[in-house]
Amino acid sequence: MLKCDEVERMLSDYEDGALPFSKMVAIRFHLMMCRRCPALERSLRETIDVLRALRDEPINEGVDPEGDKGE
């Protein structure tokens, strides 16, 4: 079975589906057996979801990110 530090290093690639099938299965098994890593995986997945949602937001041209109104 994979150790937590190994899973942590591969978790991003796991979420992207960028690992070989055998590694994907090994990580999934680890996540089912581990007490700590599922929370990390859930947090990473939520972060990815938020970033994907932001990517779809329109950019307001001409809006000053500092909030200055030309004063």
PDB file of C-alpha atoms in Angstrom:
ATOM      1  CA  MET A   1       0.000   0.000   0.000  1.00  0.00           C
ATOM      2  CA  LEU A   2       1.174   3.526  -0.750  1.00  0.00           C
ATOM      3  CA  LYS A   3       2.247   5.749   2.113  1.00  0.00           C
ATOM      4  CA  CYS A   4       0.605   9.100   2.800  1.00  0.00           C
ATOM      5  CA  ASP A   5       3.584  11.132   1.590  1.00  0.00           C
ATOM      6  CA  GLU A   6       3.562   9.241  -1.725  1.00  0.00           C
ATOM      7  CA  VAL A   7      -0.142   9.885  -2.170  1.00  0.00           C
ATOM      8  CA  GLU A   8       0.286  13.573  -1.316  1.00  0.00           C
ATOM      9  CA  ARG A   9       2.936  13.950  -4.039  1.00  0.00           C
ATOM     10  CA  MET A  10       0.694  12.325  -6.669  1.00  0.00           C
ATOM     11  CA  LEU A  11      -2.687  13.712  -5.616  1.00  0.00           C
ATOM     12  CA  SER A  12      -2.797  16.553  -8.126  1.00  0.00           C
ATOM     13  CA  ASP A  13      -1.975  14.200 -11.000  1.00  0.00           C
ATOM     14  CA  TYR A  14      -4.554  11.773  -9.605  1.00  0.00           C
ATOM     15  CA  GLU A  15      -7.239  14.464  -9.706  1.00  0.00           C
ATOM     16  CA  ASP A  16      -6.214  15.323 -13.278  1.00  0.00           C
ATOM     17  CA  GLY A  17      -6.365  11.651 -14.304  1.00  0.00           C
ATOM     18  CA  ALA A  18      -2.744  11.941 -15.416  1.00  0.00           C
ATOM     19  CA  LEU A  19      -1.415   8.779 -13.764  1.00  0.00           C
ATOM     20  CA  PRO A  20      -1.152   5.236 -15.048  1.00  0.00           C
ATOM     21  CA  PHE A  21      -4.149   3.057 -14.207  1.00  0.00           C
ATOM     22  CA  SER A  22      -2.191   1.061 -11.611  1.00  0.00           C
ATOM     23  CA  LYS A  23      -1.260   4.248  -9.700  1.00  0.00           C
ATOM     24  CA  MET A  24      -4.847   5.520  -9.886  1.00  0.00           C
ATOM     25  CA  VAL A  25      -6.078   2.260  -8.364  1.00  0.00           C
ATOM     26  CA  ALA A  26      -3.361   2.292  -5.683  1.00  0.00           C
ATOM     27  CA  ILE A  27      -4.251   5.850  -4.666  1.00  0.00           C
ATOM     28  CA  ARG A  28      -7.984   5.074  -4.648  1.00  0.00           C
ATOM     29  CA  PHE A  29      -7.321   2.075  -2.399  1.00  0.00           C
ATOM     30  CA  HIS A  30      -5.167   4.211  -0.102  1.00  0.00           C
ATOM     31  CA  LEU A  31      -7.921   6.840   0.107  1.00  0.00           C
ATOM     32  CA  MET A  32     -10.408   4.160   1.139  1.00  0.00           C
ATOM     33  CA  MET A  33      -8.123   2.854   3.895  1.00  0.00           C
ATOM     34  CA  CYS A  34      -6.493   6.041   5.217  1.00  0.00           C
ATOM     35  CA  ARG A  35      -7.964   8.298   7.900  1.00  0.00           C
ATOM     36  CA  ARG A  36      -6.037  11.437   6.927  1.00  0.00           C
ATOM     37  CA  CYS A  37      -5.673  11.549   3.146  1.00  0.00           C
ATOM     38  CA  PRO A  38      -9.348  11.685   2.114  1.00  0.00           C
ATOM     39  CA  ALA A  39      -9.666  15.137   3.713  1.00  0.00           C
ATOM     40  CA  LEU A  40      -6.654  16.341   1.720  1.00  0.00           C
ATOM     41  CA  GLU A  41      -8.086  14.874  -1.483  1.00  0.00           C
ATOM     42  CA  ARG A  42     -11.468  16.498  -0.821  1.00  0.00           C
ATOM     43  CA  SER A  43      -9.824  19.866  -0.144  1.00  0.00           C
ATOM     44  CA  LEU A  44      -7.790  19.655  -3.348  1.00  0.00           C
ATOM     45  CA  ARG A  45     -10.886  18.700  -5.367  1.00  0.00           C
ATOM     46  CA  GLU A  46     -12.833  21.645  -3.891  1.00  0.00           C
ATOM     47  CA  THR A  47      -9.961  24.013  -4.713  1.00  0.00           C
ATOM     48  CA  ILE A  48      -9.850  22.738  -8.284  1.00  0.00           C
ATOM     49  CA  ASP A  49     -13.619  23.196  -8.602  1.00  0.00           C
ATOM     50  CA  VAL A  50     -13.384  26.802  -7.363  1.00  0.00           C
ATOM     51  CA  LEU A  51     -10.551  27.586  -9.763  1.00  0.00           C
ATOM     52  CA  ARG A  52     -12.454  26.081 -12.682  1.00  0.00           C
ATOM     53  CA  ALA A  53     -15.496  28.175 -11.783  1.00  0.00           C
ATOM     54  CA  LEU A  54     -13.352  31.322 -11.663  1.00  0.00           C
ATOM     55  CA  ARG A  55     -11.951  30.524 -15.085  1.00  0.00           C
ATOM     56  CA  ASP A  56     -15.488  30.751 -16.465  1.00  0.00           C
ATOM     57  CA  GLU A  57     -16.164  34.167 -14.893  1.00  0.00           C
ATOM     58  CA  PRO A  58     -16.047  37.120 -17.310  1.00  0.00           C
ATOM     59  CA  ILE A  59     -13.292  39.649 -16.846  1.00  0.00           C
ATOM     60  CA  ASN A  60     -14.543  43.202 -16.331  1.00  0.00           C
ATOM     61  CA  GLU A  61     -12.424  45.326 -18.637  1.00  0.00           C
ATOM     62  CA  GLY A  62     -11.512  48.731 -17.254  1.00  0.00           C
ATOM     63  CA  VAL A  63     -12.148  47.842 -13.620  1.00  0.00           C
ATOM     64  CA  ASP A  64      -9.281  48.846 -11.386  1.00  0.00           C
ATOM     65  CA  PRO A  65      -8.425  45.901  -9.084  1.00  0.00           C
ATOM     66  CA  GLU A  66      -7.223  48.412  -6.457  1.00  0.00           C
ATOM     67  CA  GLY A  67     -10.656  50.019  -6.312  1.00  0.00           C
ATOM     68  CA  ASP A  68      -9.410  53.482  -7.302  1.00  0.00           C
ATOM     69  CA  LYS A  69     -11.995  55.601  -9.110  1.00  0.00           C
ATOM     70  CA  GLY A  70      -9.561  57.931 -10.783  1.00  0.00           C
ATOM     71  CA  GLU A  71      -9.552  60.359  -7.884  1.00  0.00           C
TER      72      GLU A  71
END
